[in-house]
Amino acid sequence: MSERRRRAAGRGDLKVLPGQGRRESLWKQSLAYHILLALAAVIVVLFACQWLGRALLAYRLDMVVAQYGVMEERLEIEGLVTRSEQVYTAPYSGVVVEMAEGGERVPLGAPLVEIAVLPDEEVRKSKKVEEEKEESFWEKIWGALQRLRGGREEEEEASPNPAGMVEGGTGETVTVNSLSAGLLSYQLDDWDGDGFAYLSREEADRITNKEPLQRGALVEKGEPLLKIVDNWSWYFSFVLPLSPGRTVAAQKQLTFYFAFAPERPLTGEQVEAAVDPEEEAVRLTYRLGTQVQGFEEQRWAEAAISYQPQEGIIIPEQAITRKEEETGVLVNQGGVVFFNPVQVLRRRNGEALVEGLPAYSLVITRPELVREGQRLW
């Protein structure tokens, strides 16, 4: 046996004894680590809650950027629409067999309506029968045309064309042609006023519309059929009390928002302004040079006018608050709330035009939620 083996055998079995001090040291280190980790988490949560709270407050304050803008006074009015228009009447009695498309601009000499000529008495009888509903409409018209044609075949006269007075007449039909270019409309009423008229609502209600002409309609000689409207210009006449009538009368140009075309602002030029001292009213007429859909069918119209434009800083009206006897707004400057005095120039539709507020300021629109000097973040 070698010397090394004898020595190892003489030592016996060796054992590793656990050290109690080392285990306690590791436990203390672990405890300290977890305590520090918990403290860090608490601090992070506190900072997050504070940040979220301020962010939520800033959101609730509904801050807006103050911007330059223009605010106008607006007034609701109503008045009479007049146009340069020519009414065409039936040159002969008969039945309408052809019609040009209404609402379209037509040139000079364009065919508008074609009438199958019938004797006046025949038309009157047919209208009476129609009212009494003794036979169908087209049966009456067909019968009248057949009787007329039969009589002409028997006579063979060499007399002038009965429709020769109107270009396009054929003896059986007559064509009404346009005498000027303009917008074709079949919407007629019984208004026959000349010039500008200043009516009340009650007077305007007495203006009645006629039934628009239709293909197949019976017409008598001299009966109004249609009108050709000058669509380059039309007029709007209305009456206002002295206040704000005098102020509006000083505006040679107004912006109109008509109820029949609310999305289309129109500019009007003043052509007449007169004060009626007895009625304590101002009468105004403006010329409009823009065609809008359906203007040729209007007689009494409602509109809103904008006047007296004024420039300034526009903010939500709810942002205005008071500090003692001073009017102003609360603004956010670098995360701190400050009071900024302002002068309110005009209010309209939930907005305010102010003076004394720098442009692009962050305005707090819910001032009741904060106080001056409060830090937001």
mmCIF file of C-alpha atoms in Angstrom, residues 91-337:
data_model
loop_
_atom_site.group_PDB
_atom_site.id
_atom_site.type_symbol
_atom_site.label_atom_id
_atom_site.label_comp_id
_atom_site.label_asym_id
_atom_site.label_seq_id
_atom_site.Cartn_x
_atom_site.Cartn_y
_atom_site.Cartn_z
ATOM 1 C CA PRO A 91 -101.860 81.458 -77.940
ATOM 2 C CA TYR A 92 -104.672 78.960 -78.654
ATOM 3 C CA SER A 93 -106.878 76.624 -76.705
ATOM 4 C CA GLY A 94 -105.908 72.974 -76.784
ATOM 5 C CA VAL A 95 -104.036 70.214 -75.042
ATOM 6 C CA VAL A 96 -100.347 70.281 -74.111
ATOM 7 C CA VAL A 97 -98.539 67.483 -75.955
ATOM 8 C CA GLU A 98 -94.863 68.443 -75.471
ATOM 9 C CA MET A 99 -92.949 70.415 -72.833
ATOM 10 C CA ALA A 100 -89.323 71.471 -72.455
ATOM 11 C CA GLU A 101 -87.546 70.509 -69.239
ATOM 12 C CA GLY A 102 -88.228 73.011 -66.453
ATOM 13 C CA GLY A 103 -85.459 74.430 -64.282
ATOM 14 C CA GLU A 104 -83.054 74.634 -67.235
ATOM 15 C CA ARG A 105 -81.721 77.677 -69.047
ATOM 16 C CA VAL A 106 -83.100 78.006 -72.587
ATOM 17 C CA PRO A 107 -81.758 80.111 -75.468
ATOM 18 C CA LEU A 108 -83.662 82.626 -77.563
ATOM 19 C CA GLY A 109 -86.108 80.909 -79.911
ATOM 20 C CA ALA A 110 -86.071 77.554 -78.128
ATOM 21 C CA PRO A 111 -89.323 75.520 -78.311
ATOM 22 C CA LEU A 112 -90.981 75.504 -74.908
ATOM 23 C CA VAL A 113 -94.475 74.037 -75.193
ATOM 24 C CA GLU A 114 -96.355 72.354 -78.028
ATOM 25 C CA ILE A 115 -100.155 72.552 -77.977
ATOM 26 C CA ALA A 116 -102.568 70.489 -80.047
ATOM 27 C CA VAL A 117 -105.078 73.146 -81.066
ATOM 28 C CA LEU A 118 -108.731 72.604 -80.175
ATOM 29 C CA PRO A 119 -111.720 74.923 -80.510
ATOM 30 C CA ASP A 120 -112.319 77.068 -77.455
ATOM 31 C CA GLU A 121 -115.763 75.591 -76.957
ATOM 32 C CA GLU A 122 -114.368 72.058 -77.189
ATOM 33 C CA VAL A 123 -111.819 72.800 -74.469
ATOM 34 C CA ARG A 124 -114.416 74.364 -72.212
ATOM 35 C CA LYS A 125 -116.703 71.358 -72.635
ATOM 36 C CA SER A 126 -113.848 68.931 -72.010
ATOM 37 C CA LYS A 127 -112.843 70.793 -68.865
ATOM 38 C CA LYS A 128 -116.398 70.700 -67.632
ATOM 39 C CA VAL A 129 -116.672 66.997 -68.360
ATOM 40 C CA GLU A 130 -113.368 66.412 -66.596
ATOM 41 C CA GLU A 131 -114.631 68.205 -63.533
ATOM 42 C CA GLU A 132 -117.783 66.127 -63.568
ATOM 43 C CA LYS A 133 -115.692 62.961 -64.131
ATOM 44 C CA GLU A 134 -118.097 61.539 -66.739
ATOM 45 C CA GLU A 135 -115.299 59.931 -68.738
ATOM 46 C CA SER A 136 -111.554 59.408 -68.510
ATOM 47 C CA PHE A 137 -109.218 62.293 -69.306
ATOM 48 C CA TRP A 138 -107.518 60.716 -72.314
ATOM 49 C CA GLU A 139 -110.841 59.560 -73.777
ATOM 50 C CA LYS A 140 -111.998 63.172 -73.815
ATOM 51 C CA ILE A 141 -108.775 64.430 -75.393
ATOM 52 C CA TRP A 142 -108.736 61.685 -78.026
ATOM 53 C CA GLY A 143 -112.350 62.297 -78.910
ATOM 54 C CA ALA A 144 -111.805 66.037 -79.266
ATOM 55 C CA LEU A 145 -108.785 65.543 -81.527
ATOM 56 C CA GLN A 146 -110.651 63.021 -83.688
ATOM 57 C CA ARG A 147 -113.592 65.380 -84.122
ATOM 58 C CA LEU A 148 -111.263 68.224 -85.043
ATOM 59 C CA ARG A 149 -109.336 66.153 -87.579
ATOM 60 C CA GLY A 150 -112.552 64.811 -89.170
ATOM 61 C CA GLY A 151 -113.881 68.327 -89.690
ATOM 62 C CA ARG A 152 -110.641 69.511 -91.314
ATOM 63 C CA GLU A 153 -110.527 66.573 -93.720
ATOM 64 C CA GLU A 154 -114.009 67.421 -94.971
ATOM 65 C CA GLU A 155 -113.431 71.156 -95.431
ATOM 66 C CA GLU A 156 -110.132 71.332 -97.456
ATOM 67 C CA GLU A 157 -109.906 75.090 -97.036
ATOM 68 C CA ALA A 158 -107.052 77.188 -98.481
ATOM 69 C CA SER A 159 -107.118 79.683 -95.635
ATOM 70 C CA PRO A 160 -103.931 80.684 -93.751
ATOM 71 C CA ASN A 161 -102.617 78.362 -91.079
ATOM 72 C CA PRO A 162 -104.619 79.058 -87.901
ATOM 73 C CA ALA A 163 -101.388 78.694 -85.948
ATOM 74 C CA GLY A 164 -99.360 80.809 -88.333
ATOM 75 C CA MET A 165 -99.071 83.659 -85.873
ATOM 76 C CA VAL A 166 -96.671 81.538 -83.830
ATOM 77 C CA GLU A 167 -93.549 80.091 -85.396
ATOM 78 C CA GLY A 168 -93.801 76.321 -85.647
ATOM 79 C CA GLY A 169 -97.587 76.187 -86.029
ATOM 80 C CA THR A 170 -98.794 73.346 -88.252
ATOM 81 C CA GLY A 171 -102.539 73.829 -88.257
ATOM 82 C CA GLU A 172 -103.021 71.029 -85.746
ATOM 83 C CA THR A 173 -100.321 72.007 -83.284
ATOM 84 C CA VAL A 174 -98.735 75.267 -82.251
ATOM 85 C CA THR A 175 -95.350 75.714 -80.603
ATOM 86 C CA VAL A 176 -94.630 78.411 -78.061
ATOM 87 C CA ASN A 177 -91.017 79.553 -78.478
ATOM 88 C CA SER A 178 -88.883 81.590 -76.093
ATOM 89 C CA LEU A 179 -88.651 85.303 -76.831
ATOM 90 C CA SER A 180 -85.530 85.688 -74.687
ATOM 91 C CA ALA A 181 -82.877 83.547 -73.064
ATOM 92 C CA GLY A 182 -83.369 82.627 -69.433
ATOM 93 C CA LEU A 183 -84.396 79.998 -66.928
ATOM 94 C CA LEU A 184 -87.567 78.064 -67.784
ATOM 95 C CA SER A 185 -90.009 77.566 -64.910
ATOM 96 C CA TYR A 186 -93.548 76.217 -64.776
ATOM 97 C CA GLN A 187 -94.097 77.428 -61.199
ATOM 98 C CA LEU A 188 -96.502 80.382 -61.365
ATOM 99 C CA ASP A 189 -98.375 82.386 -58.761
ATOM 100 C CA ASP A 190 -100.870 85.224 -58.772
ATOM 101 C CA TRP A 191 -98.341 87.882 -57.760
ATOM 102 C CA ASP A 192 -98.487 90.670 -60.316
ATOM 103 C CA GLY A 193 -96.682 93.417 -58.426
ATOM 104 C CA ASP A 194 -94.240 95.685 -60.180
ATOM 105 C CA GLY A 195 -90.968 96.835 -58.636
ATOM 106 C CA PHE A 196 -89.928 96.188 -55.044
ATOM 107 C CA ALA A 197 -92.693 95.407 -52.569
ATOM 108 C CA TYR A 198 -92.555 95.338 -48.777
ATOM 109 C CA LEU A 199 -95.198 92.944 -47.544
ATOM 110 C CA SER A 200 -96.126 91.552 -44.175
ATOM 111 C CA ARG A 201 -96.405 87.835 -43.536
ATOM 112 C CA GLU A 202 -100.220 88.117 -43.653
ATOM 113 C CA GLU A 203 -100.118 89.857 -47.038
ATOM 114 C CA ALA A 204 -97.677 87.294 -48.415
ATOM 115 C CA ASP A 205 -99.913 84.429 -47.302
ATOM 116 C CA ARG A 206 -102.557 85.705 -49.715
ATOM 117 C CA ILE A 207 -100.271 84.999 -52.673
ATOM 118 C CA THR A 208 -101.326 81.621 -54.064
ATOM 119 C CA ASN A 209 -99.361 79.253 -56.278
ATOM 120 C CA LYS A 210 -100.872 77.818 -59.432
ATOM 121 C CA GLU A 211 -100.642 74.161 -60.375
ATOM 122 C CA PRO A 212 -97.533 73.655 -62.550
ATOM 123 C CA LEU A 213 -98.255 72.864 -66.186
ATOM 124 C CA GLN A 214 -98.191 69.181 -67.103
ATOM 125 C CA ARG A 215 -98.158 67.237 -70.336
ATOM 126 C CA GLY A 216 -101.744 66.379 -71.294
ATOM 127 C CA ALA A 217 -103.249 69.429 -69.590
ATOM 128 C CA LEU A 218 -106.141 71.274 -71.211
ATOM 129 C CA VAL A 219 -105.435 74.983 -71.624
ATOM 130 C CA GLU A 220 -107.569 77.869 -72.788
ATOM 131 C CA LYS A 221 -106.397 80.734 -74.936
ATOM 132 C CA GLY A 222 -104.722 83.409 -72.780
ATOM 133 C CA GLU A 223 -104.111 81.040 -69.858
ATOM 134 C CA PRO A 224 -100.633 81.454 -68.216
ATOM 135 C CA LEU A 225 -98.364 78.515 -69.062
ATOM 136 C CA LEU A 226 -94.829 79.256 -67.919
ATOM 137 C CA LYS A 227 -92.277 81.947 -67.269
ATOM 138 C CA ILE A 228 -88.749 82.737 -68.412
ATOM 139 C CA VAL A 229 -86.661 84.069 -65.535
ATOM 140 C CA ASP A 230 -83.555 86.231 -65.699
ATOM 141 C CA ASN A 231 -81.217 84.044 -63.664
ATOM 142 C CA TRP A 232 -78.394 86.576 -63.559
ATOM 143 C CA SER A 233 -79.951 88.678 -60.811
ATOM 144 C CA TRP A 234 -82.881 88.646 -58.403
ATOM 145 C CA TYR A 235 -84.035 90.752 -55.466
ATOM 146 C CA PHE A 236 -84.951 90.291 -51.820
ATOM 147 C CA SER A 237 -87.053 92.957 -50.073
ATOM 148 C CA PHE A 238 -87.695 92.986 -46.326
ATOM 149 C CA VAL A 239 -88.688 95.275 -43.461
ATOM 150 C CA LEU A 240 -86.876 95.739 -40.129
ATOM 151 C CA PRO A 241 -87.598 97.800 -37.012
ATOM 152 C CA LEU A 242 -85.579 100.993 -36.643
ATOM 153 C CA SER A 243 -83.220 99.037 -34.417
ATOM 154 C CA PRO A 244 -81.381 97.178 -35.851
ATOM 155 C CA GLY A 245 -82.751 98.413 -39.195
ATOM 156 C CA ARG A 246 -80.595 101.548 -39.282
ATOM 157 C CA THR A 247 -77.491 99.507 -38.492
ATOM 158 C CA VAL A 248 -78.259 96.999 -41.232
ATOM 159 C CA ALA A 249 -79.064 99.792 -43.705
ATOM 160 C CA ALA A 250 -75.544 101.126 -43.227
ATOM 161 C CA GLN A 251 -74.220 97.861 -44.679
ATOM 162 C CA LYS A 252 -74.101 98.227 -48.452
ATOM 163 C CA GLN A 253 -73.309 94.534 -48.710
ATOM 164 C CA LEU A 254 -74.800 91.658 -46.706
ATOM 165 C CA THR A 255 -74.366 87.904 -46.543
ATOM 166 C CA PHE A 256 -77.644 85.967 -46.819
ATOM 167 C CA TYR A 257 -78.356 82.390 -45.723
ATOM 168 C CA PHE A 258 -81.709 81.460 -47.277
ATOM 169 C CA ALA A 259 -83.805 78.679 -45.781
ATOM 170 C CA PHE A 260 -84.206 77.065 -49.217
ATOM 171 C CA ALA A 261 -80.382 76.988 -49.655
ATOM 172 C CA PRO A 262 -78.909 77.115 -46.114
ATOM 173 C CA GLU A 263 -75.497 75.748 -47.114
ATOM 174 C CA ARG A 264 -74.992 78.385 -49.811
ATOM 175 C CA PRO A 265 -74.143 81.849 -48.414
ATOM 176 C CA LEU A 266 -75.042 84.567 -50.928
ATOM 177 C CA THR A 267 -73.757 88.118 -51.140
ATOM 178 C CA GLY A 268 -76.318 90.862 -51.720
ATOM 179 C CA GLU A 269 -75.747 94.441 -52.889
ATOM 180 C CA GLN A 270 -78.047 97.123 -51.494
ATOM 181 C CA VAL A 271 -80.245 98.767 -54.134
ATOM 182 C CA GLU A 272 -82.844 100.478 -51.943
ATOM 183 C CA ALA A 273 -83.033 101.646 -48.326
ATOM 184 C CA ALA A 274 -85.746 103.871 -46.899
ATOM 185 C CA VAL A 275 -86.922 104.792 -43.415
ATOM 186 C CA ASP A 276 -90.676 104.847 -42.787
ATOM 187 C CA PRO A 277 -91.111 107.191 -39.779
ATOM 188 C CA GLU A 278 -94.809 106.431 -39.426
ATOM 189 C CA GLU A 279 -94.286 102.670 -39.254
ATOM 190 C CA GLU A 280 -90.980 103.126 -37.393
ATOM 191 C CA ALA A 281 -89.407 100.686 -39.814
ATOM 192 C CA VAL A 282 -86.636 100.471 -42.377
ATOM 193 C CA ARG A 283 -87.354 99.050 -45.845
ATOM 194 C CA LEU A 284 -84.456 97.356 -47.584
ATOM 195 C CA THR A 285 -83.884 95.634 -50.918
ATOM 196 C CA TYR A 286 -80.728 93.797 -51.951
ATOM 197 C CA ARG A 287 -79.773 92.430 -55.347
ATOM 198 C CA LEU A 288 -78.322 88.935 -55.499
ATOM 199 C CA GLY A 289 -76.287 87.921 -58.513
ATOM 200 C CA THR A 290 -75.993 84.181 -57.868
ATOM 201 C CA GLN A 291 -78.364 81.506 -59.100
ATOM 202 C CA VAL A 292 -79.241 78.825 -56.542
ATOM 203 C CA GLN A 293 -81.361 75.735 -56.955
ATOM 204 C CA GLY A 294 -85.062 76.553 -56.671
ATOM 205 C CA PHE A 295 -84.757 80.347 -56.419
ATOM 206 C CA GLU A 296 -87.133 80.762 -59.372
ATOM 207 C CA GLU A 297 -89.913 79.056 -57.394
ATOM 208 C CA GLN A 298 -89.626 81.247 -54.301
ATOM 209 C CA ARG A 299 -91.855 84.215 -53.565
ATOM 210 C CA TRP A 300 -91.830 84.582 -49.774
ATOM 211 C CA ALA A 301 -88.591 83.416 -48.198
ATOM 212 C CA GLU A 302 -86.932 83.190 -44.797
ATOM 213 C CA ALA A 303 -83.256 84.009 -44.386
ATOM 214 C CA ALA A 304 -80.542 84.905 -41.916
ATOM 215 C CA ILE A 305 -78.245 87.858 -42.557
ATOM 216 C CA SER A 306 -74.723 88.443 -41.276
ATOM 217 C CA TYR A 307 -73.485 91.988 -40.776
ATOM 218 C CA GLN A 308 -70.933 94.059 -38.844
ATOM 219 C CA PRO A 309 -67.974 91.639 -39.002
ATOM 220 C CA GLN A 310 -65.451 92.141 -36.181
ATOM 221 C CA GLU A 311 -62.018 90.570 -35.719
ATOM 222 C CA GLY A 312 -60.549 89.302 -32.471
ATOM 223 C CA ILE A 313 -59.738 86.231 -30.401
ATOM 224 C CA ILE A 314 -62.562 83.676 -30.378
ATOM 225 C CA ILE A 315 -62.944 81.295 -27.419
ATOM 226 C CA PRO A 316 -65.777 79.172 -25.978
ATOM 227 C CA GLU A 317 -68.160 81.366 -24.004
ATOM 228 C CA GLN A 318 -68.092 78.960 -21.036
ATOM 229 C CA ALA A 319 -64.391 79.724 -20.494
ATOM 230 C CA ILE A 320 -65.187 83.244 -19.278
ATOM 231 C CA THR A 321 -64.999 83.635 -15.494
ATOM 232 C CA ARG A 322 -64.656 86.406 -12.938
ATOM 233 C CA LYS A 323 -62.040 87.286 -10.336
ATOM 234 C CA GLU A 324 -63.567 89.708 -7.880
ATOM 235 C CA GLU A 325 -64.863 92.480 -10.194
ATOM 236 C CA GLU A 326 -62.700 91.566 -13.168
ATOM 237 C CA THR A 327 -63.712 89.457 -16.188
ATOM 238 C CA GLY A 328 -61.182 87.054 -17.629
ATOM 239 C CA VAL A 329 -60.196 83.484 -18.402
ATOM 240 C CA LEU A 330 -57.938 80.893 -16.788
ATOM 241 C CA VAL A 331 -55.000 79.828 -18.946
ATOM 242 C CA ASN A 332 -52.376 77.108 -18.668
ATOM 243 C CA GLN A 333 -48.861 78.543 -18.713
ATOM 244 C CA GLY A 334 -46.160 75.914 -18.270
ATOM 245 C CA GLY A 335 -48.427 73.650 -16.268
ATOM 246 C CA VAL A 336 -49.590 76.388 -13.864
ATOM 247 C CA VAL A 337 -53.023 78.045 -13.885
#
